[in-house]
Each structure stands twice: as C-alpha cells, then as structure tokens.
C-alpha cells in the first residue's frame, strides 16, 4: 500500500504495554480540553489501561476532559466477565478521576443488538453534534484497535455482511461469534485523528504481515486504507507490535 503507518516494535508484551500507555498519556496531555478516546477490548489493552491508571501516568492525564467510547462490545451484561466495559472499568475507569457522565458504554440493556447499535449510533451523532461526519473533523481524537489472527478488528470480521454498512456508525454483529456483538463501522473508526493498533503475540504475525501488505480481504487492512484517504488532520495510524508479532 502507498500509505505507511508508523510502527513501534517492542521487545515483548510488557514493553509494548509500557510504550503504548506512555504514548496515549502523552497524546491526551498534549490536547487540553475535550478528548474523545475509543477503547478496544482484549488482554493487551487491559495492561495498557492498568498502566494509565497507575502512577506515574495517572498524574500526567487530566481525566476531567476525557470521554470514553467503545469500538465494540459483546451483547452481555456489563458485569459479565466477557464484557469489554467491565474490563475497562476494572483496569481503568474505577481508578481514575473521570466524570462518569463522560463514560459512554454501549447499551447492552437494549432489547436487541440492533436496537443497541441504533442507540449508540444516535449517541455518537449527538456527541459529534451533526447528523453527518465531516471528513475534516474527527469523531474521535484517538481510536485504539486490536488485530485478530483472522484479520478482524473491533467486531468487523472477514466475510461478515456488516462490512458493507452504509452511513451507520454502529451495527449489530450476529451469527459470527457465540454471542451477538455491536461494533463501530469503518466510517466511525476511520473518523479518528489518530488510530493505534495494539498487536501482541506470534499468533498475530501472519495477520499483521497481510495487513501491512494491504490485503483487502482483511477488515484491519480496510481501516488502514480508509484512514489513509482522509484529509489532514485525520488518518495518522500507529501500530504497536511486539517482536513476536512483527513480521521481520
């Protein structure tokens, strides 16, 4: 691909967590005022969030201006161990001084995943303050994403019909994983000033190689390609990978 993301290669998972957390804290600290951060689920983000919530990084961030969103969520109760919200709550939210009204989880108490997606779509538009996204104005200041061994990111899976979502910012994802999910769409994720992928472990090596090669069949590749087409200041993509995951 003609677009080259910034790649930060760490020695191991612990080093990756430290590098990513310090970088995120720096990005928030450098942007006084409202900062919209879209969170990812998974074990690697959990370590990053725990570092952000601990000294010395916790003191570097003015959490009073941070708004939290989620890139995807399993349609399970918020206290379920599979919940991305619960993970972020335990690792980060409960441990920092962020106003609770600035924490914006998906509504898993909605009657259906489709209704939960519709409600999140409305919430995102209300936060943005316009019925349509402007290519020159971001929805998120920073979106954190993971990478599955199959090339999925958020809950956008290869071959899923949700990949062709139109103007929506959030969609229901059913019939792919054991539990239904709600995921942000490409349109929402690409509308970020910066995107950071957190990729850890040898199991992700082949997928990361294909993403860096621009394989269009992988959803994560499409996020990179889509971000590259956005006008400045949007489109900056950074990949944090440990040596086990990085395809040398």
PDB file of C-alpha atoms in Angstrom:
ATOM      1  CA  UNK A   1       0.000   0.000   0.000  1.00  0.00           C
ATOM      2  CA  UNK A   2       1.182   3.546  -0.620  1.00  0.00           C
ATOM      3  CA  UNK A   3       0.171   4.568   2.900  1.00  0.00           C
ATOM      4  CA  UNK A   4       2.698   3.576   5.556  1.00  0.00           C
ATOM      5  CA  UNK A   5       1.639   3.503   9.207  1.00  0.00           C
ATOM      6  CA  UNK A   6       4.082   4.359  11.978  1.00  0.00           C
ATOM      7  CA  UNK A   7       5.353   1.107  13.506  1.00  0.00           C
ATOM      8  CA  UNK A   8       6.612   0.848  17.069  1.00  0.00           C
ATOM      9  CA  UNK A   9       8.210  -2.544  17.766  1.00  0.00           C
ATOM     10  CA  UNK A  10       8.520  -3.573  21.416  1.00  0.00           C
ATOM     11  CA  UNK A  11      10.662  -6.340  22.846  1.00  0.00           C
ATOM     12  CA  UNK A  12       7.749  -8.177  24.451  1.00  0.00           C
ATOM     13  CA  UNK A  13       4.197  -7.744  25.703  1.00  0.00           C
ATOM     14  CA  UNK A  14       5.307  -5.917  28.839  1.00  0.00           C
ATOM     15  CA  UNK A  15       7.401  -3.460  26.848  1.00  0.00           C
ATOM     16  CA  UNK A  16       4.534  -2.947  24.398  1.00  0.00           C
ATOM     17  CA  UNK A  17       2.147  -2.110  27.220  1.00  0.00           C
ATOM     18  CA  UNK A  18       4.571   0.416  28.686  1.00  0.00           C
ATOM     19  CA  UNK A  19       5.266   2.084  25.327  1.00  0.00           C
ATOM     20  CA  UNK A  20       1.619   2.283  24.302  1.00  0.00           C
ATOM     21  CA  UNK A  21       0.433   3.582  27.679  1.00  0.00           C
ATOM     22  CA  UNK A  22       3.092   6.311  27.782  1.00  0.00           C
ATOM     23  CA  UNK A  23       2.240   7.362  24.231  1.00  0.00           C
ATOM     24  CA  UNK A  24      -1.503   7.510  24.929  1.00  0.00           C
ATOM     25  CA  UNK A  25      -0.943   9.534  28.100  1.00  0.00           C
ATOM     26  CA  UNK A  26       1.197  11.912  26.090  1.00  0.00           C
ATOM     27  CA  UNK A  27      -1.433  12.326  23.392  1.00  0.00           C
ATOM     28  CA  UNK A  28      -4.135  13.163  25.946  1.00  0.00           C
ATOM     29  CA  UNK A  29      -1.853  15.518  27.895  1.00  0.00           C
ATOM     30  CA  UNK A  30      -0.963  17.367  24.683  1.00  0.00           C
ATOM     31  CA  UNK A  31      -4.620  18.060  23.854  1.00  0.00           C
ATOM     32  CA  UNK A  32      -6.207  20.188  26.589  1.00  0.00           C
ATOM     33  CA  UNK A  33      -9.972  20.305  26.576  1.00  0.00           C
ATOM     34  CA  UNK A  34     -12.301  17.581  25.379  1.00  0.00           C
ATOM     35  CA  UNK A  35     -10.589  14.380  24.258  1.00  0.00           C
ATOM     36  CA  UNK A  36     -12.593  11.508  22.750  1.00  0.00           C
ATOM     37  CA  UNK A  37     -10.905   8.131  23.254  1.00  0.00           C
ATOM     38  CA  UNK A  38     -12.338   4.971  21.694  1.00  0.00           C
ATOM     39  CA  UNK A  39     -11.348   1.848  23.626  1.00  0.00           C
ATOM     40  CA  UNK A  40     -10.603  -1.681  22.489  1.00  0.00           C
ATOM     41  CA  UNK A  41     -11.140  -4.953  24.326  1.00  0.00           C
ATOM     42  CA  UNK A  42      -8.605  -7.728  24.882  1.00  0.00           C
ATOM     43  CA  UNK A  43      -5.729  -8.681  27.159  1.00  0.00           C
ATOM     44  CA  UNK A  44      -3.175  -6.282  25.644  1.00  0.00           C
ATOM     45  CA  UNK A  45      -5.408  -3.208  26.128  1.00  0.00           C
ATOM     46  CA  UNK A  46      -6.126  -4.345  29.683  1.00  0.00           C
ATOM     47  CA  UNK A  47      -2.436  -3.993  30.528  1.00  0.00           C
ATOM     48  CA  UNK A  48      -2.309  -0.603  28.806  1.00  0.00           C
ATOM     49  CA  UNK A  49      -5.336   0.655  30.736  1.00  0.00           C
ATOM     50  CA  UNK A  50      -3.903  -0.561  34.043  1.00  0.00           C
ATOM     51  CA  UNK A  51      -0.701   1.363  33.353  1.00  0.00           C
ATOM     52  CA  UNK A  52      -2.663   4.510  32.508  1.00  0.00           C
ATOM     53  CA  UNK A  53      -4.492   4.196  35.831  1.00  0.00           C
ATOM     54  CA  UNK A  54      -1.299   3.814  37.864  1.00  0.00           C
ATOM     55  CA  UNK A  55       1.472   6.208  38.824  1.00  0.00           C
ATOM     56  CA  UNK A  56       3.215   7.940  37.202  1.00  0.00           C
ATOM     57  CA  UNK A  57       0.978   8.106  34.107  1.00  0.00           C
ATOM     58  CA  UNK A  58      -2.242   8.713  36.036  1.00  0.00           C
ATOM     59  CA  UNK A  59      -0.903  12.068  37.202  1.00  0.00           C
ATOM     60  CA  UNK A  60       0.051  13.118  33.661  1.00  0.00           C
ATOM     61  CA  UNK A  61      -3.523  12.964  32.385  1.00  0.00           C
ATOM     62  CA  UNK A  62      -6.306  15.431  33.119  1.00  0.00           C
ATOM     63  CA  UNK A  63      -9.131  12.906  33.055  1.00  0.00           C
ATOM     64  CA  UNK A  64     -11.753  15.622  33.545  1.00  0.00           C
ATOM     65  CA  UNK A  65     -11.790  16.281  29.805  1.00  0.00           C
ATOM     66  CA  UNK A  66     -11.681  12.696  28.550  1.00  0.00           C
ATOM     67  CA  UNK A  67     -14.727  10.987  27.019  1.00  0.00           C
ATOM     68  CA  UNK A  68     -14.599   7.204  26.642  1.00  0.00           C
ATOM     69  CA  UNK A  69     -16.283   5.158  23.925  1.00  0.00           C
ATOM     70  CA  UNK A  70     -16.008   1.535  22.823  1.00  0.00           C
ATOM     71  CA  UNK A  71     -15.118   0.191  19.390  1.00  0.00           C
ATOM     72  CA  UNK A  72     -17.169  -2.925  20.016  1.00  0.00           C
ATOM     73  CA  UNK A  73     -18.964  -4.795  22.758  1.00  0.00           C
ATOM     74  CA  UNK A  74     -20.398  -8.219  23.360  1.00  0.00           C
ATOM     75  CA  UNK A  75     -24.148  -8.169  23.912  1.00  0.00           C
ATOM     76  CA  UNK A  76     -23.816  -9.425  27.504  1.00  0.00           C
ATOM     77  CA  UNK A  77     -24.498  -7.771  30.880  1.00  0.00           C
ATOM     78  CA  UNK A  78     -21.932  -5.188  31.926  1.00  0.00           C
ATOM     79  CA  UNK A  79     -20.842  -7.299  34.889  1.00  0.00           C
ATOM     80  CA  UNK A  80     -20.214 -10.333  32.650  1.00  0.00           C
ATOM     81  CA  UNK A  81     -16.558 -11.389  32.516  1.00  0.00           C
ATOM     82  CA  UNK A  82     -16.732 -11.208  28.699  1.00  0.00           C
ATOM     83  CA  UNK A  83     -17.748  -7.538  28.744  1.00  0.00           C
ATOM     84  CA  UNK A  84     -15.277  -5.035  27.307  1.00  0.00           C
ATOM     85  CA  UNK A  85     -16.892  -2.401  29.516  1.00  0.00           C
ATOM     86  CA  UNK A  86     -16.241  -4.454  32.642  1.00  0.00           C
ATOM     87  CA  UNK A  87     -12.604  -4.938  31.652  1.00  0.00           C
ATOM     88  CA  UNK A  88     -12.102  -1.207  31.104  1.00  0.00           C
ATOM     89  CA  UNK A  89     -13.958  -0.410  34.329  1.00  0.00           C
ATOM     90  CA  UNK A  90     -11.792  -2.734  36.417  1.00  0.00           C
ATOM     91  CA  UNK A  91      -8.493  -1.736  34.811  1.00  0.00           C
ATOM     92  CA  UNK A  92      -9.013   1.987  34.255  1.00  0.00           C
ATOM     93  CA  UNK A  93     -12.310   3.762  34.867  1.00  0.00           C
ATOM     94  CA  UNK A  94     -12.758   2.870  38.543  1.00  0.00           C
ATOM     95  CA  UNK A  95      -9.205   4.005  39.271  1.00  0.00           C
ATOM     96  CA  UNK A  96      -9.079   7.474  37.691  1.00  0.00           C
ATOM     97  CA  UNK A  97     -10.982  10.728  38.220  1.00  0.00           C
ATOM     98  CA  UNK A  98     -13.029  10.677  35.033  1.00  0.00           C
ATOM     99  CA  UNK A  99     -16.550  12.103  35.312  1.00  0.00           C
ATOM    100  CA  UNK A 100     -18.943   9.189  34.988  1.00  0.00           C
ATOM    101  CA  UNK A 101     -21.186  11.101  32.567  1.00  0.00           C
ATOM    102  CA  UNK A 102     -18.206  11.102  30.177  1.00  0.00           C
ATOM    103  CA  UNK A 103     -18.109   7.306  30.058  1.00  0.00           C
ATOM    104  CA  UNK A 104     -20.235   6.171  27.115  1.00  0.00           C
ATOM    105  CA  UNK A 105     -20.689   2.380  27.021  1.00  0.00           C
ATOM    106  CA  UNK A 106     -22.983   0.599  24.599  1.00  0.00           C
ATOM    107  CA  UNK A 107     -26.471  -0.014  25.937  1.00  0.00           C
ATOM    108  CA  UNK A 108     -26.467  -3.779  26.445  1.00  0.00           C
ATOM    109  CA  UNK A 109     -29.813  -3.471  28.233  1.00  0.00           C
ATOM    110  CA  UNK A 110     -31.475  -2.657  24.909  1.00  0.00           C
ATOM    111  CA  UNK A 111     -33.998  -5.315  23.839  1.00  0.00           C
ATOM    112  CA  UNK A 112     -31.922  -6.414  20.825  1.00  0.00           C
ATOM    113  CA  UNK A 113     -28.395  -5.929  19.447  1.00  0.00           C
ATOM    114  CA  UNK A 114     -29.934  -3.986  16.559  1.00  0.00           C
ATOM    115  CA  UNK A 115     -31.554  -1.528  18.973  1.00  0.00           C
ATOM    116  CA  UNK A 116     -28.298  -1.259  20.955  1.00  0.00           C
ATOM    117  CA  UNK A 117     -26.492  -0.382  17.720  1.00  0.00           C
ATOM    118  CA  UNK A 118     -29.141   2.201  16.794  1.00  0.00           C
ATOM    119  CA  UNK A 119     -28.881   3.813  20.223  1.00  0.00           C
ATOM    120  CA  UNK A 120     -25.091   4.020  20.001  1.00  0.00           C
ATOM    121  CA  UNK A 121     -25.343   5.493  16.526  1.00  0.00           C
ATOM    122  CA  UNK A 122     -27.587   8.233  17.920  1.00  0.00           C
ATOM    123  CA  UNK A 123     -25.298   8.790  20.913  1.00  0.00           C
ATOM    124  CA  UNK A 124     -22.258   9.210  18.667  1.00  0.00           C
ATOM    125  CA  UNK A 125     -24.049  11.678  16.412  1.00  0.00           C
ATOM    126  CA  UNK A 126     -25.243  13.665  19.432  1.00  0.00           C
ATOM    127  CA  UNK A 127     -21.699  13.787  20.807  1.00  0.00           C
ATOM    128  CA  UNK A 128     -20.379  14.840  17.410  1.00  0.00           C
ATOM    129  CA  UNK A 129     -23.058  17.498  17.083  1.00  0.00           C
ATOM    130  CA  UNK A 130     -24.067  16.872  13.473  1.00  0.00           C
ATOM    131  CA  UNK A 131     -26.129  14.322  11.516  1.00  0.00           C
ATOM    132  CA  UNK A 132     -23.188  13.505   9.226  1.00  0.00           C
ATOM    133  CA  UNK A 133     -19.454  13.239   9.743  1.00  0.00           C
ATOM    134  CA  UNK A 134     -17.304  15.919   8.182  1.00  0.00           C
ATOM    135  CA  UNK A 135     -14.163  14.399   6.545  1.00  0.00           C
ATOM    136  CA  UNK A 136     -12.104  17.221   8.013  1.00  0.00           C
ATOM    137  CA  UNK A 137     -13.393  16.978  11.584  1.00  0.00           C
ATOM    138  CA  UNK A 138     -12.765  13.890  13.697  1.00  0.00           C
ATOM    139  CA  UNK A 139     -15.284  11.948  15.734  1.00  0.00           C
ATOM    140  CA  UNK A 140     -12.532  10.522  17.952  1.00  0.00           C
ATOM    141  CA  UNK A 141      -9.194  12.040  18.870  1.00  0.00           C
ATOM    142  CA  UNK A 142      -7.782   8.530  19.246  1.00  0.00           C
ATOM    143  CA  UNK A 143      -9.174   5.077  18.484  1.00  0.00           C
ATOM    144  CA  UNK A 144      -7.482   2.000  19.935  1.00  0.00           C
ATOM    145  CA  UNK A 145      -7.871  -1.223  17.968  1.00  0.00           C
ATOM    146  CA  UNK A 146      -6.741  -4.812  18.189  1.00  0.00           C
ATOM    147  CA  UNK A 147      -5.998  -7.328  15.472  1.00  0.00           C
ATOM    148  CA  UNK A 148      -7.334 -10.874  15.389  1.00  0.00           C
ATOM    149  CA  UNK A 149      -5.430 -13.780  13.891  1.00  0.00           C
ATOM    150  CA  UNK A 150      -8.073 -13.785  11.129  1.00  0.00           C
ATOM    151  CA  UNK A 151      -7.504 -10.073  10.431  1.00  0.00           C
ATOM    152  CA  UNK A 152     -10.609  -8.783  12.166  1.00  0.00           C
ATOM    153  CA  UNK A 153     -10.620  -5.578  14.176  1.00  0.00           C
ATOM    154  CA  UNK A 154     -13.296  -4.326  16.580  1.00  0.00           C
ATOM    155  CA  UNK A 155     -16.059  -6.835  15.693  1.00  0.00           C
ATOM    156  CA  UNK A 156     -15.657  -6.444  11.943  1.00  0.00           C
ATOM    157  CA  UNK A 157     -14.950  -9.990  10.756  1.00  0.00           C
ATOM    158  CA  UNK A 158     -13.857 -11.206   7.310  1.00  0.00           C
ATOM    159  CA  UNK A 159     -16.836 -12.001   5.136  1.00  0.00           C
ATOM    160  CA  UNK A 160     -19.417 -10.507   7.506  1.00  0.00           C
ATOM    161  CA  UNK A 161     -22.314  -8.657   5.917  1.00  0.00           C
ATOM    162  CA  UNK A 162     -21.797  -5.857   8.423  1.00  0.00           C
ATOM    163  CA  UNK A 163     -18.699  -4.874   6.457  1.00  0.00           C
ATOM    164  CA  UNK A 164     -20.934  -3.211   3.893  1.00  0.00           C
ATOM    165  CA  UNK A 165     -22.766  -0.968   6.410  1.00  0.00           C
ATOM    166  CA  UNK A 166     -23.696   2.323   4.796  1.00  0.00           C
ATOM    167  CA  UNK A 167     -23.934   5.581   6.741  1.00  0.00           C
ATOM    168  CA  UNK A 168     -24.309   3.963  10.138  1.00  0.00           C
ATOM    169  CA  UNK A 169     -21.687   4.417  12.839  1.00  0.00           C
ATOM    170  CA  UNK A 170     -22.600   1.264  14.774  1.00  0.00           C
ATOM    171  CA  UNK A 171     -24.045  -2.076  13.683  1.00  0.00           C
ATOM    172  CA  UNK A 172     -25.168  -5.353  15.233  1.00  0.00           C
ATOM    173  CA  UNK A 173     -22.948  -8.369  14.528  1.00  0.00           C
ATOM    174  CA  UNK A 174     -24.714 -11.722  14.793  1.00  0.00           C
ATOM    175  CA  UNK A 175     -24.005 -15.259  13.663  1.00  0.00           C
ATOM    176  CA  UNK A 176     -20.221 -14.853  13.634  1.00  0.00           C
ATOM    177  CA  UNK A 177     -19.221 -15.421  17.255  1.00  0.00           C
ATOM    178  CA  UNK A 178     -21.040 -17.338  20.004  1.00  0.00           C
ATOM    179  CA  UNK A 179     -22.515 -14.132  21.398  1.00  0.00           C
ATOM    180  CA  UNK A 180     -24.016 -11.234  19.464  1.00  0.00           C
ATOM    181  CA  UNK A 181     -21.980  -8.060  19.382  1.00  0.00           C
ATOM    182  CA  UNK A 182     -22.243  -4.410  18.477  1.00  0.00           C
ATOM    183  CA  UNK A 183     -19.383  -2.846  16.541  1.00  0.00           C
ATOM    184  CA  UNK A 184     -18.467   0.556  15.249  1.00  0.00           C
ATOM    185  CA  UNK A 185     -18.276   0.670  11.463  1.00  0.00           C
ATOM    186  CA  UNK A 186     -15.374   1.635   9.226  1.00  0.00           C
ATOM    187  CA  UNK A 187     -16.960   5.049   8.836  1.00  0.00           C
ATOM    188  CA  UNK A 188     -16.793   5.659  12.586  1.00  0.00           C
ATOM    189  CA  UNK A 189     -13.345   4.181  13.187  1.00  0.00           C
ATOM    190  CA  UNK A 190     -11.722   5.962  10.274  1.00  0.00           C
ATOM    191  CA  UNK A 191     -13.066   9.297  11.517  1.00  0.00           C
ATOM    192  CA  UNK A 192     -10.277   9.486  14.101  1.00  0.00           C
ATOM    193  CA  UNK A 193      -7.426  11.950  14.341  1.00  0.00           C
ATOM    194  CA  UNK A 194      -5.221   9.002  15.212  1.00  0.00           C
ATOM    195  CA  UNK A 195      -5.619   5.239  15.247  1.00  0.00           C
ATOM    196  CA  UNK A 196      -3.410   2.899  17.256  1.00  0.00           C
ATOM    197  CA  UNK A 197      -3.365  -0.860  16.760  1.00  0.00           C
ATOM    198  CA  UNK A 198      -2.111  -2.983  19.674  1.00  0.00           C
ATOM    199  CA  UNK A 199      -0.770  -6.292  18.318  1.00  0.00           C
ATOM    200  CA  UNK A 200       0.888  -8.867  20.543  1.00  0.00           C
ATOM    201  CA  UNK A 201       1.993 -12.483  20.118  1.00  0.00           C
ATOM    202  CA  UNK A 202       3.200 -14.835  17.414  1.00  0.00           C
ATOM    203  CA  UNK A 203      -0.374 -15.874  16.582  1.00  0.00           C
ATOM    204  CA  UNK A 204      -0.909 -12.391  15.095  1.00  0.00           C
ATOM    205  CA  UNK A 205       2.248 -12.386  12.943  1.00  0.00           C
ATOM    206  CA  UNK A 206       0.695 -13.659   9.716  1.00  0.00           C
ATOM    207  CA  UNK A 207      -2.309 -11.360  10.018  1.00  0.00           C
ATOM    208  CA  UNK A 208      -0.083  -8.351  10.647  1.00  0.00           C
ATOM    209  CA  UNK A 209       2.035  -9.235   7.625  1.00  0.00           C
ATOM    210  CA  UNK A 210      -1.074  -9.339   5.443  1.00  0.00           C
ATOM    211  CA  UNK A 211      -2.342  -6.063   6.870  1.00  0.00           C
ATOM    212  CA  UNK A 212       0.982  -4.339   6.179  1.00  0.00           C
ATOM    213  CA  UNK A 213       0.889  -5.793   2.660  1.00  0.00           C
ATOM    214  CA  UNK A 214      -2.549  -4.236   2.202  1.00  0.00           C
ATOM    215  CA  UNK A 215      -4.548  -7.458   1.819  1.00  0.00           C
ATOM    216  CA  UNK A 216      -8.042  -6.069   1.080  1.00  0.00           C
ATOM    217  CA  UNK A 217      -9.775  -9.197   2.400  1.00  0.00           C
ATOM    218  CA  UNK A 218      -8.838  -8.309   5.990  1.00  0.00           C
ATOM    219  CA  UNK A 219     -11.018  -5.788   7.822  1.00  0.00           C
ATOM    220  CA  UNK A 220      -7.999  -4.296   9.606  1.00  0.00           C
ATOM    221  CA  UNK A 221      -6.408  -3.539   6.224  1.00  0.00           C
ATOM    222  CA  UNK A 222      -9.519  -1.643   5.211  1.00  0.00           C
ATOM    223  CA  UNK A 223      -9.294   0.552   8.309  1.00  0.00           C
ATOM    224  CA  UNK A 224      -5.718   1.474   7.408  1.00  0.00           C
ATOM    225  CA  UNK A 225      -6.613   2.110   3.796  1.00  0.00           C
ATOM    226  CA  UNK A 226      -9.669   4.158   4.739  1.00  0.00           C
ATOM    227  CA  UNK A 227      -7.744   6.252   7.253  1.00  0.00           C
ATOM    228  CA  UNK A 228      -5.142   6.978   4.585  1.00  0.00           C
ATOM    229  CA  UNK A 229      -7.743   8.627   2.340  1.00  0.00           C
ATOM    230  CA  UNK A 230      -8.907  11.091   4.992  1.00  0.00           C
ATOM    231  CA  UNK A 231      -7.891  14.719   4.766  1.00  0.00           C
ATOM    232  CA  UNK A 232      -5.471  16.063   7.355  1.00  0.00           C
ATOM    233  CA  UNK A 233      -5.501  16.099  10.317  1.00  0.00           C
ATOM    234  CA  UNK A 234      -7.201  12.701  10.152  1.00  0.00           C
ATOM    235  CA  UNK A 235      -5.556   9.474   9.169  1.00  0.00           C
ATOM    236  CA  UNK A 236      -2.455   9.054  11.350  1.00  0.00           C
ATOM    237  CA  UNK A 237      -2.059   5.345  12.149  1.00  0.00           C
ATOM    238  CA  UNK A 238       0.421   3.809  14.576  1.00  0.00           C
ATOM    239  CA  UNK A 239       0.955   0.099  15.129  1.00  0.00           C
ATOM    240  CA  UNK A 240       2.359  -1.087  18.446  1.00  0.00           C
ATOM    241  CA  UNK A 241       3.622  -4.650  17.981  1.00  0.00           C
ATOM    242  CA  UNK A 242       5.937  -6.870  19.982  1.00  0.00           C
ATOM    243  CA  UNK A 243       8.731  -8.775  18.241  1.00  0.00           C
ATOM    244  CA  UNK A 244       6.730 -11.996  18.340  1.00  0.00           C
ATOM    245  CA  UNK A 245       4.012 -10.376  16.237  1.00  0.00           C
ATOM    246  CA  UNK A 246       6.122  -8.208  13.964  1.00  0.00           C
ATOM    247  CA  UNK A 247       6.839  -9.899  10.600  1.00  0.00           C
ATOM    248  CA  UNK A 248      10.527  -9.162  10.062  1.00  0.00           C
TER     249      UNK A 248
END
